[in-house]
mmCIF file of C-alpha atoms and ligand atoms in Angstrom:
data_model
loop_
_atom_site.group_PDB
_atom_site.id
_atom_site.type_symbol
_atom_site.label_atom_id
_atom_site.label_comp_id
_atom_site.label_asym_id
_atom_site.label_seq_id
_atom_site.Cartn_x
_atom_site.Cartn_y
_atom_site.Cartn_z
ATOM 1 C CA UNK A 2 -20.869 -7.683 13.755
ATOM 2 C CA UNK A 3 -23.445 -8.520 11.143
ATOM 3 C CA UNK A 4 -22.578 -11.098 8.464
ATOM 4 C CA UNK A 5 -23.865 -8.565 5.923
ATOM 5 C CA UNK A 6 -22.324 -5.389 7.286
ATOM 6 C CA UNK A 7 -23.142 -1.868 6.286
ATOM 7 C CA UNK A 8 -19.955 -0.654 4.657
ATOM 8 C CA UNK A 9 -19.039 3.026 4.142
ATOM 9 C CA UNK A 10 -16.326 4.029 1.763
ATOM 10 C CA UNK A 11 -14.891 7.448 2.440
ATOM 11 C CA UNK A 12 -13.282 8.832 -0.698
ATOM 12 C CA UNK A 13 -15.270 6.630 -3.024
ATOM 13 C CA UNK A 14 -14.474 8.737 -6.117
ATOM 14 C CA UNK A 15 -10.743 8.465 -5.549
ATOM 15 C CA UNK A 16 -8.244 6.118 -7.088
ATOM 16 C CA UNK A 17 -8.221 3.855 -3.994
ATOM 17 C CA UNK A 18 -11.970 4.323 -3.482
ATOM 18 C CA UNK A 19 -12.708 2.806 -6.901
ATOM 19 C CA UNK A 20 -10.429 -0.181 -6.042
ATOM 20 C CA UNK A 21 -12.227 -0.678 -2.682
ATOM 21 C CA UNK A 22 -15.450 -1.268 -4.701
ATOM 22 C CA UNK A 23 -13.773 -3.448 -7.314
ATOM 23 C CA UNK A 24 -11.936 -5.530 -4.693
ATOM 24 C CA UNK A 25 -14.941 -6.081 -2.492
ATOM 25 C CA UNK A 26 -16.859 -7.258 -5.621
ATOM 26 C CA UNK A 27 -14.047 -9.507 -6.842
ATOM 27 C CA UNK A 28 -13.580 -11.112 -3.402
ATOM 28 C CA UNK A 29 -17.332 -11.576 -2.859
ATOM 29 C CA UNK A 30 -17.047 -9.506 0.233
ATOM 30 C CA UNK A 31 -20.500 -9.627 1.892
ATOM 31 C CA UNK A 32 -22.087 -6.164 2.060
ATOM 32 C CA UNK A 33 -25.554 -5.523 3.387
ATOM 33 C CA UNK A 34 -25.502 -1.887 2.200
ATOM 34 C CA UNK A 35 -22.884 0.417 0.674
ATOM 35 C CA UNK A 36 -22.585 4.056 1.784
ATOM 36 C CA UNK A 37 -20.621 5.932 -0.792
ATOM 37 C CA UNK A 38 -19.075 9.047 0.663
ATOM 38 C CA UNK A 39 -16.935 11.883 -0.841
ATOM 39 C CA UNK A 40 -16.880 15.616 -0.821
ATOM 40 C CA UNK A 41 -19.804 17.953 -1.570
ATOM 41 C CA UNK A 42 -18.307 18.171 -5.149
ATOM 42 C CA UNK A 43 -19.302 14.633 -5.807
ATOM 43 C CA UNK A 44 -22.587 14.359 -3.864
ATOM 44 C CA UNK A 45 -25.511 13.241 -6.059
ATOM 45 C CA UNK A 46 -23.279 11.431 -8.544
ATOM 46 C CA UNK A 47 -23.474 7.601 -8.562
ATOM 47 C CA UNK A 48 -21.081 4.682 -8.398
ATOM 48 C CA UNK A 49 -21.884 1.223 -9.652
ATOM 49 C CA UNK A 50 -21.656 -1.619 -7.025
ATOM 50 C CA UNK A 51 -22.720 -5.040 -8.086
ATOM 51 C CA UNK A 52 -25.029 -3.802 -10.810
ATOM 52 C CA UNK A 53 -26.671 -1.099 -8.623
ATOM 53 C CA UNK A 54 -26.204 2.654 -8.871
ATOM 54 C CA UNK A 55 -25.313 3.865 -5.404
ATOM 55 C CA UNK A 56 -25.829 7.621 -4.880
ATOM 56 C CA UNK A 57 -22.707 9.399 -3.482
ATOM 57 C CA UNK A 58 -23.330 11.351 -0.271
ATOM 58 C CA UNK A 59 -21.327 14.232 1.140
ATOM 59 C CA UNK A 60 -19.255 13.184 4.111
ATOM 60 C CA UNK A 61 -20.571 14.748 7.287
ATOM 61 C CA UNK A 62 -20.285 13.924 10.996
ATOM 62 C CA UNK A 63 -23.656 12.191 10.578
ATOM 63 C CA UNK A 64 -22.569 9.794 7.769
ATOM 64 C CA UNK A 65 -21.746 6.819 10.045
ATOM 65 C CA UNK A 66 -25.037 6.138 11.617
ATOM 66 C CA UNK A 67 -25.681 2.366 11.303
ATOM 67 C CA UNK A 68 -22.296 1.718 9.549
ATOM 68 C CA UNK A 69 -20.367 -1.429 10.646
ATOM 69 C CA UNK A 70 -17.185 -1.039 8.657
ATOM 70 C CA UNK A 71 -15.725 2.237 7.240
ATOM 71 C CA UNK A 72 -12.903 2.146 4.735
ATOM 72 C CA UNK A 73 -11.217 5.535 4.541
ATOM 73 C CA UNK A 74 -8.962 6.790 1.764
ATOM 74 C CA UNK A 75 -9.609 10.531 1.455
ATOM 75 C CA UNK A 76 -6.290 11.783 2.953
ATOM 76 C CA UNK A 77 -4.846 12.190 6.419
ATOM 77 C CA UNK A 78 -6.780 15.263 7.521
ATOM 78 C CA UNK A 79 -10.262 13.692 6.653
ATOM 79 C CA UNK A 80 -9.247 10.514 8.545
ATOM 80 C CA UNK A 81 -8.045 12.496 11.588
ATOM 81 C CA UNK A 82 -11.364 14.345 11.778
ATOM 82 C CA UNK A 83 -13.866 11.664 10.817
ATOM 83 C CA UNK A 84 -12.403 8.313 11.788
ATOM 84 C CA UNK A 85 -12.955 8.957 15.580
ATOM 85 C CA UNK A 86 -16.603 10.018 14.708
ATOM 86 C CA UNK A 87 -17.056 6.791 12.815
ATOM 87 C CA UNK A 88 -15.745 4.770 15.736
ATOM 88 C CA UNK A 89 -18.057 6.609 18.194
ATOM 89 C CA UNK A 90 -20.988 5.717 15.940
ATOM 90 C CA UNK A 91 -20.031 2.014 16.287
ATOM 91 C CA UNK A 92 -18.035 1.393 13.117
ATOM 92 C CA UNK A 93 -14.670 -0.233 12.766
ATOM 93 C CA UNK A 94 -12.458 1.884 10.611
ATOM 94 C CA UNK A 95 -9.772 0.563 8.218
ATOM 95 C CA UNK A 96 -7.807 3.649 7.432
ATOM 96 C CA UNK A 97 -5.602 3.938 4.320
ATOM 97 C CA UNK A 98 -4.031 7.253 5.309
ATOM 98 C CA UNK A 99 -0.999 7.790 7.448
ATOM 99 C CA UNK A 100 -3.034 9.635 10.247
ATOM 100 C CA UNK A 101 -3.029 6.830 12.800
ATOM 101 C CA UNK A 102 -0.294 4.402 11.691
ATOM 102 C CA UNK A 103 2.171 5.161 14.376
ATOM 103 C CA UNK A 104 -0.397 5.479 17.145
ATOM 104 C CA UNK A 105 0.528 2.729 19.619
ATOM 105 C CA UNK A 106 -3.204 1.993 20.126
ATOM 106 C CA UNK A 107 -3.734 1.368 16.424
ATOM 107 C CA UNK A 108 -2.700 -1.920 14.868
ATOM 108 C CA UNK A 109 -0.787 -1.466 11.591
ATOM 109 C CA UNK A 110 -1.602 -4.598 9.619
ATOM 110 C CA UNK A 111 -0.433 -6.569 6.622
ATOM 111 C CA UNK A 112 -2.591 -9.771 6.919
ATOM 112 C CA UNK A 113 0.192 -12.009 5.538
ATOM 113 C CA UNK A 114 2.429 -10.781 8.394
ATOM 114 C CA UNK A 115 0.522 -9.795 11.483
ATOM 115 C CA UNK A 116 -3.221 -10.599 11.085
ATOM 116 C CA UNK A 117 -3.363 -11.436 14.777
ATOM 117 C CA UNK A 118 -2.825 -7.696 15.680
ATOM 118 C CA UNK A 119 -6.284 -6.970 14.317
ATOM 119 C CA UNK A 120 -7.644 -8.377 17.568
ATOM 120 C CA UNK A 121 -6.056 -5.489 19.531
ATOM 121 C CA UNK A 122 -8.059 -2.833 17.652
ATOM 122 C CA UNK A 123 -9.907 -0.111 19.576
ATOM 123 C CA UNK A 124 -11.995 0.905 16.569
ATOM 124 C CA UNK A 125 -9.288 1.904 14.081
ATOM 125 C CA UNK A 126 -6.936 -0.406 12.091
ATOM 126 C CA UNK A 127 -4.327 1.296 9.850
ATOM 127 C CA UNK A 128 -3.311 0.171 6.432
ATOM 128 C CA UNK A 129 0.458 0.637 5.983
ATOM 129 C CA UNK A 130 2.165 2.852 3.473
ATOM 130 C CA UNK A 131 2.183 1.324 0.024
ATOM 131 C CA UNK A 132 5.976 1.251 -0.346
ATOM 132 C CA UNK A 133 6.243 -0.433 2.993
ATOM 133 C CA UNK A 134 3.673 -3.074 2.107
ATOM 134 C CA UNK A 135 5.398 -3.792 -1.278
ATOM 135 C CA UNK A 136 8.755 -4.448 0.480
ATOM 136 C CA UNK A 137 7.479 -6.190 3.567
ATOM 137 C CA UNK A 138 5.231 -8.931 2.032
ATOM 138 C CA UNK A 139 8.274 -10.707 0.567
ATOM 139 C CA UNK A 140 10.734 -9.705 3.265
ATOM 140 C CA UNK A 141 8.717 -10.997 6.160
ATOM 141 C CA UNK A 142 8.989 -14.794 5.409
ATOM 142 C CA UNK A 143 12.733 -14.404 4.992
ATOM 143 C CA UNK A 144 13.031 -12.348 8.178
ATOM 144 C CA UNK A 145 11.186 -15.020 10.093
ATOM 145 C CA UNK A 146 13.660 -17.724 9.119
ATOM 146 C CA UNK A 147 16.911 -15.651 9.139
ATOM 147 C CA UNK A 148 16.498 -12.274 10.769
ATOM 148 C CA UNK A 149 17.105 -9.358 8.439
ATOM 149 C CA UNK A 150 19.269 -6.946 10.346
ATOM 150 C CA UNK A 151 19.727 -4.336 7.654
ATOM 151 C CA UNK A 152 17.969 -3.435 4.411
ATOM 152 C CA UNK A 153 18.426 -0.804 1.718
ATOM 153 C CA UNK A 154 15.404 0.075 -0.441
ATOM 154 C CA UNK A 155 15.195 2.277 -3.484
ATOM 155 C CA UNK A 156 11.686 2.873 -4.827
ATOM 156 C CA UNK A 157 10.310 3.614 -8.273
ATOM 157 C CA UNK A 158 6.855 4.890 -7.400
ATOM 158 C CA UNK A 159 3.825 5.268 -9.604
ATOM 159 C CA UNK A 160 1.472 8.289 -9.940
ATOM 160 C CA UNK A 161 -1.383 6.428 -8.269
ATOM 161 C CA UNK A 162 0.116 6.924 -4.827
ATOM 162 C CA UNK A 163 -0.612 10.668 -5.218
ATOM 163 C CA UNK A 164 -4.260 9.966 -6.190
ATOM 164 C CA UNK A 165 -6.498 10.020 -9.267
ATOM 165 C CA UNK A 166 -5.600 13.611 -10.104
ATOM 166 C CA UNK A 167 -1.937 12.834 -10.229
ATOM 167 C CA UNK A 168 -2.621 9.915 -12.587
ATOM 168 C CA UNK A 169 -4.559 12.231 -14.832
ATOM 169 C CA UNK A 170 -1.696 14.776 -14.629
ATOM 170 C CA UNK A 171 0.747 12.161 -15.809
ATOM 171 C CA UNK A 172 -1.499 11.302 -18.794
ATOM 172 C CA UNK A 173 -2.149 14.981 -19.655
ATOM 173 C CA UNK A 174 1.494 16.111 -19.247
ATOM 174 C CA UNK A 175 2.632 13.234 -21.420
ATOM 175 C CA UNK A 176 0.173 14.182 -24.225
ATOM 176 C CA UNK A 177 1.228 17.821 -23.958
ATOM 177 C CA UNK A 178 4.882 16.918 -24.036
ATOM 178 C CA UNK A 179 4.417 14.712 -27.160
ATOM 179 C CA UNK A 180 2.417 17.388 -28.871
ATOM 180 C CA UNK A 181 4.940 20.132 -27.923
ATOM 181 C CA UNK A 182 2.367 22.088 -25.872
ATOM 182 C CA UNK A 183 3.258 23.791 -22.534
ATOM 183 C CA UNK A 184 1.890 22.145 -19.467
ATOM 184 C CA UNK A 185 1.401 23.693 -16.020
ATOM 185 C CA UNK A 186 1.212 21.007 -13.281
ATOM 186 C CA UNK A 187 -1.489 21.353 -10.600
ATOM 187 C CA UNK A 188 -1.023 18.266 -8.414
ATOM 188 C CA UNK A 189 2.752 17.660 -8.306
ATOM 189 C CA UNK A 190 4.796 20.835 -8.860
ATOM 190 C CA UNK A 191 7.440 19.131 -10.993
ATOM 191 C CA UNK A 192 7.631 17.990 -14.645
ATOM 192 C CA UNK A 193 6.172 14.472 -14.580
ATOM 193 C CA UNK A 194 6.258 13.243 -18.187
ATOM 194 C CA UNK A 195 9.533 11.689 -19.266
ATOM 195 C CA UNK A 196 11.100 12.566 -15.906
ATOM 196 C CA UNK A 197 12.091 11.019 -12.545
ATOM 197 C CA UNK A 198 12.083 12.950 -9.322
ATOM 198 C CA UNK A 199 12.643 12.610 -5.596
ATOM 199 C CA UNK A 200 9.318 11.745 -3.797
ATOM 200 C CA UNK A 201 6.964 14.705 -3.595
ATOM 201 C CA UNK A 202 6.326 14.499 0.163
ATOM 202 C CA UNK A 203 7.864 17.045 2.469
ATOM 203 C CA UNK A 204 11.574 16.695 3.094
ATOM 204 C CA UNK A 205 13.091 17.163 6.531
ATOM 205 C CA UNK A 206 15.858 19.778 6.022
ATOM 206 C CA UNK A 207 17.752 18.457 9.080
ATOM 207 C CA UNK A 208 17.885 14.751 8.019
ATOM 208 C CA UNK A 209 17.484 15.034 4.153
ATOM 209 C CA UNK A 210 14.802 12.351 4.287
ATOM 210 C CA UNK A 211 11.333 12.853 2.903
ATOM 211 C CA UNK A 212 8.119 11.765 4.667
ATOM 212 C CA UNK A 213 7.653 8.701 2.479
ATOM 213 C CA UNK A 214 11.107 7.458 3.449
ATOM 214 C CA UNK A 215 10.449 8.064 7.118
ATOM 215 C CA UNK A 216 7.169 6.199 6.880
ATOM 216 C CA UNK A 217 8.933 3.136 5.370
ATOM 217 C CA UNK A 218 11.464 3.077 8.216
ATOM 218 C CA UNK A 219 8.995 3.606 11.053
ATOM 219 C CA UNK A 220 6.300 1.362 9.795
ATOM 220 C CA UNK A 221 8.632 -1.494 8.992
ATOM 221 C CA UNK A 222 9.891 -1.458 12.606
ATOM 222 C CA UNK A 223 6.287 -1.431 13.931
ATOM 223 C CA UNK A 224 5.001 -4.166 11.616
ATOM 224 C CA UNK A 225 8.070 -6.389 12.154
ATOM 225 C CA UNK A 226 7.999 -5.601 15.886
ATOM 226 C CA UNK A 227 11.754 -5.066 15.552
ATOM 227 C CA UNK A 228 13.018 -1.638 16.585
ATOM 228 C CA UNK A 229 16.604 -2.576 15.880
ATOM 229 C CA UNK A 230 16.234 -3.283 12.174
ATOM 230 C CA UNK A 231 18.528 -0.896 10.144
ATOM 231 C CA UNK A 232 16.896 0.632 7.142
ATOM 232 C CA UNK A 233 18.143 2.909 4.417
ATOM 233 C CA UNK A 234 15.608 4.153 1.866
ATOM 234 C CA UNK A 235 15.338 6.464 -1.143
ATOM 235 C CA UNK A 236 11.920 7.096 -2.506
ATOM 236 C CA UNK A 237 11.515 8.338 -6.078
ATOM 237 C CA UNK A 238 8.620 8.868 -8.445
ATOM 238 C CA UNK A 239 8.721 7.552 -11.949
ATOM 239 C CA UNK A 240 6.277 8.230 -14.793
ATOM 240 C CA UNK A 241 4.265 4.994 -14.328
ATOM 241 C CA UNK A 242 0.546 5.027 -13.674
ATOM 242 C CA UNK A 243 -0.170 2.459 -10.994
ATOM 243 C CA UNK A 244 2.344 -0.096 -9.805
ATOM 244 C CA UNK A 245 5.439 0.595 -7.664
ATOM 245 C CA UNK A 246 8.829 -1.111 -8.097
ATOM 246 C CA UNK A 247 11.580 -1.390 -5.481
ATOM 247 C CA UNK A 248 15.198 -2.459 -5.535
ATOM 248 C CA UNK A 249 15.888 -4.076 -2.200
ATOM 249 C CA UNK A 250 19.137 -5.261 -0.763
ATOM 250 C CA UNK A 251 19.072 -6.981 2.659
ATOM 251 C CA UNK A 252 21.589 -8.446 5.051
ATOM 252 C CA UNK A 253 20.615 -11.399 7.322
ATOM 253 C CA UNK A 254 22.028 -12.484 10.648
ATOM 254 C CA UNK A 255 23.233 -15.773 9.157
ATOM 255 C CA UNK A 256 24.518 -16.596 5.721
ATOM 256 C CA UNK A 257 21.759 -16.896 3.106
ATOM 257 C CA UNK A 258 21.737 -18.163 -0.484
ATOM 258 C CA UNK A 259 19.746 -17.253 -3.528
ATOM 259 C CA UNK A 260 18.274 -20.778 -3.495
ATOM 260 C CA UNK A 261 17.128 -20.405 0.043
ATOM 261 C CA UNK A 262 15.405 -17.118 -0.736
ATOM 262 C CA UNK A 263 13.700 -18.656 -3.737
ATOM 263 C CA UNK A 264 12.561 -21.668 -1.737
ATOM 264 C CA UNK A 265 11.126 -19.413 0.961
ATOM 265 C CA UNK A 266 9.464 -17.061 -1.481
ATOM 266 C CA UNK A 267 7.906 -19.836 -3.615
ATOM 267 C CA UNK A 268 5.717 -20.728 -0.626
ATOM 268 C CA UNK A 269 5.136 -17.160 0.676
ATOM 269 C CA UNK A 270 1.518 -15.923 0.638
ATOM 270 C CA UNK A 271 0.983 -12.829 -1.582
ATOM 271 C CA UNK A 272 4.216 -13.350 -3.535
ATOM 272 C CA UNK A 273 4.865 -14.523 -7.076
ATOM 273 C CA UNK A 274 8.372 -15.117 -8.321
ATOM 274 C CA UNK A 275 9.072 -13.623 -11.793
ATOM 275 C CA UNK A 276 12.737 -14.305 -12.270
ATOM 276 C CA UNK A 277 13.655 -15.488 -15.793
ATOM 277 C CA UNK A 278 17.312 -14.829 -16.364
ATOM 278 C CA UNK A 279 17.323 -16.677 -19.705
ATOM 279 C CA UNK A 280 14.696 -14.282 -21.111
ATOM 280 C CA UNK A 281 15.854 -11.290 -19.076
ATOM 281 C CA UNK A 282 12.298 -11.063 -17.810
ATOM 282 C CA UNK A 283 11.684 -9.707 -14.309
ATOM 283 C CA UNK A 284 8.976 -7.800 -12.308
ATOM 284 C CA UNK A 285 7.514 -4.855 -14.252
ATOM 285 C CA UNK A 286 4.740 -2.438 -13.274
ATOM 286 C CA UNK A 287 2.859 -3.396 -16.462
ATOM 287 C CA UNK A 288 2.662 -6.995 -15.252
ATOM 288 C CA UNK A 289 1.966 -6.049 -11.590
ATOM 289 C CA UNK A 290 -0.942 -3.706 -12.448
ATOM 290 C CA UNK A 291 -4.271 -5.365 -11.627
ATOM 291 C CA UNK A 292 -2.560 -8.242 -9.822
ATOM 292 C CA UNK A 293 -2.890 -9.058 -6.163
ATOM 293 C CA UNK A 294 0.623 -10.530 -5.656
ATOM 294 C CA UNK A 295 3.871 -8.796 -5.099
ATOM 295 C CA UNK A 296 6.096 -9.874 -8.021
ATOM 296 C CA UNK A 297 9.690 -10.705 -6.976
ATOM 297 C CA UNK A 298 12.686 -11.306 -9.229
ATOM 298 C CA UNK A 299 16.328 -10.537 -9.869
ATOM 299 C CA UNK A 300 16.977 -12.629 -6.717
ATOM 300 C CA UNK A 301 20.786 -12.686 -6.477
ATOM 301 C CA UNK A 302 23.726 -12.561 -4.123
ATOM 302 C CA UNK A 303 24.693 -8.995 -3.156
ATOM 303 C CA UNK A 304 28.299 -8.890 -4.404
ATOM 304 C CA UNK A 305 29.171 -5.983 -2.087
ATOM 305 C CA UNK A 306 28.912 -8.413 0.855
ATOM 306 C CA UNK A 307 31.532 -11.182 0.385
ATOM 307 C CA UNK A 308 30.449 -12.829 3.722
ATOM 308 C CA UNK A 309 27.344 -14.252 1.967
ATOM 309 C CA UNK A 310 24.818 -12.705 4.379
ATOM 310 C CA UNK A 311 23.222 -10.392 1.750
ATOM 311 C CA UNK A 312 20.746 -10.737 -1.134
ATOM 312 C CA UNK A 313 19.481 -8.213 -3.676
ATOM 313 C CA UNK A 314 16.140 -8.375 -5.463
ATOM 314 C CA UNK A 315 13.658 -6.313 -7.437
ATOM 315 C CA UNK A 316 9.925 -6.247 -6.722
ATOM 316 C CA UNK A 317 6.790 -4.753 -8.206
ATOM 317 C CA UNK A 318 3.272 -4.501 -6.764
ATOM 318 C CA UNK A 319 0.032 -2.726 -7.663
ATOM 319 C CA UNK A 320 0.050 0.307 -5.439
ATOM 320 C CA UNK A 321 -3.778 0.609 -5.589
ATOM 321 C CA UNK A 322 -4.378 -3.080 -4.780
ATOM 322 C CA UNK A 323 -1.887 -4.722 -2.358
ATOM 323 C CA UNK A 324 -0.535 -1.232 -1.616
ATOM 324 C CA UNK A 325 -3.934 0.048 -0.596
ATOM 325 C CA UNK A 326 -7.411 -1.316 -1.339
ATOM 326 C CA UNK A 327 -6.762 -5.037 -1.372
ATOM 327 C CA UNK A 328 -4.777 -4.906 1.890
ATOM 328 C CA UNK A 329 -7.635 -2.893 3.521
ATOM 329 C CA UNK A 330 -10.317 -5.333 2.256
ATOM 330 C CA UNK A 331 -8.245 -8.323 3.464
ATOM 331 C CA UNK A 332 -8.236 -6.678 6.925
ATOM 332 C CA UNK A 333 -11.980 -6.064 6.796
ATOM 333 C CA UNK A 334 -12.513 -9.768 5.831
ATOM 334 C CA UNK A 335 -10.860 -10.777 9.106
ATOM 335 C CA UNK A 336 -13.056 -8.584 11.285
ATOM 336 C CA UNK A 337 -16.229 -10.693 11.795
ATOM 337 C CA UNK A 338 -14.173 -13.908 12.453
ATOM 338 C CA UNK A 339 -12.006 -11.954 14.972
ATOM 339 C CA UNK A 340 -15.107 -10.600 16.626
ATOM 340 C CA UNK A 341 -16.446 -14.144 17.117
ATOM 341 C CA UNK A 342 -13.103 -15.713 18.108
HETATM 342 P P1 LIG B 24 -14.046 14.154 -4.298
HETATM 343 O O1 LIG B 24 -13.885 13.420 -5.608
HETATM 344 O O2 LIG B 24 -15.484 14.549 -4.021
HETATM 345 O O3 LIG B 24 -13.133 15.333 -4.139
HETATM 346 P P2 LIG B 24 -7.583 10.505 -4.515
HETATM 347 O O4 LIG B 24 -6.833 9.802 -3.425
HETATM 348 O O5 LIG B 24 -7.721 9.702 -5.769
HETATM 349 O O6 LIG B 24 -7.017 11.941 -4.698
HETATM 350 O O7 LIG B 24 -9.046 10.685 -3.969
HETATM 351 C C1 LIG B 24 -9.406 11.487 -2.832
HETATM 352 C C2 LIG B 24 -10.744 11.172 -2.382
HETATM 353 O O8 LIG B 24 -11.029 11.857 -1.222
HETATM 354 C C3 LIG B 24 -11.869 11.469 -3.368
HETATM 355 O O9 LIG B 24 -12.848 10.525 -3.288
HETATM 356 C C4 LIG B 24 -12.362 12.822 -2.849
HETATM 357 O O10 LIG B 24 -13.674 13.126 -3.144
HETATM 358 C C5 LIG B 24 -12.250 12.543 -1.341
HETATM 359 N N1 LIG B 24 -12.262 13.877 -0.617
HETATM 360 C C6 LIG B 24 -11.403 14.865 -0.715
HETATM 361 N N2 LIG B 24 -11.814 15.934 0.119
HETATM 362 C C7 LIG B 24 -12.838 15.466 0.763
HETATM 363 C C8 LIG B 24 -13.661 16.066 1.805
HETATM 364 N N3 LIG B 24 -13.454 17.257 2.233
HETATM 365 N N4 LIG B 24 -14.733 15.315 2.249
HETATM 366 C C9 LIG B 24 -14.934 14.047 1.763
HETATM 367 N N5 LIG B 24 -14.174 13.405 0.814
HETATM 368 C C10 LIG B 24 -13.168 14.184 0.345
#
């Protein structure tokens, strides 16, 4: 692979697409040429990349000629259709959708956890679900030292996970609500302003779990390579623009103390401890927005487990960065080195 790869962004006008561009720029990711791809609706518009106006092209089966790396974030159906075409054209795809995550031939990678799996790719590498990434970055270094056998996660998810239009809908519905105007939602069919609701993905009537919850369970087991890990999860959307929060309680195989967890997390890559009991200051989406790290706080003994095997904590991470674009660009950064290794 060239040191100055031709990079295509599929979904360049979306919430994650914009962060792909900003993240590549911020991290000095070497790009020979950028191909900006979106739907016919956006073709002819431009995006700014490193001071140059790049014209957006309509995504077609011919878009990937000469492309080395393709970053996809335009939804699962677009990935399913076009990622194999991109691979056939010689590109390596880093896909932010859920289309290929559970495919046994596709590595599901969080670089802080399993960067080595990138080597196994057959053209597509999947970026995990944002709620999974947010939980697993801090849980992994603990799991490595004292296996986590059970975890319970409750999410407080931002609008950004549903895309740029959902973020706009949150802004618009909040304005309408404050001004006493009626508002008809178009993206998420529930009142978003000043409200909290169960995650908007499809719910399985048999199990009562929604797709987001199922993704967290399955993806955690795949990334940790631990099929036995017991996971309970409740995914909820809150009226926050772009960073997710999660309350996490986990039980380890051996006893574990708050101090041990703090010591492990203080050295963990991609984690920043924000845990000020004196000031009652803990991770918040406002602080996590625009940040690369997963913020971790409220680290405390889980009082419901008197055996001392369990810890509770509260985390927040930027869904568009570590939950999506940053993780994908980190994967892409490892590609040329892997190819040469
Ligand atoms: P467009 O703006 O042209 O519709 P988000 O995740 O923020 O909702 O963004 C979705 C992204 O996926 C946008 O960049 C959108 O482009 C792109 N997209 C949606 N449908 C298609 C399509 N049929 N072909 C290519 N890109 C698409």
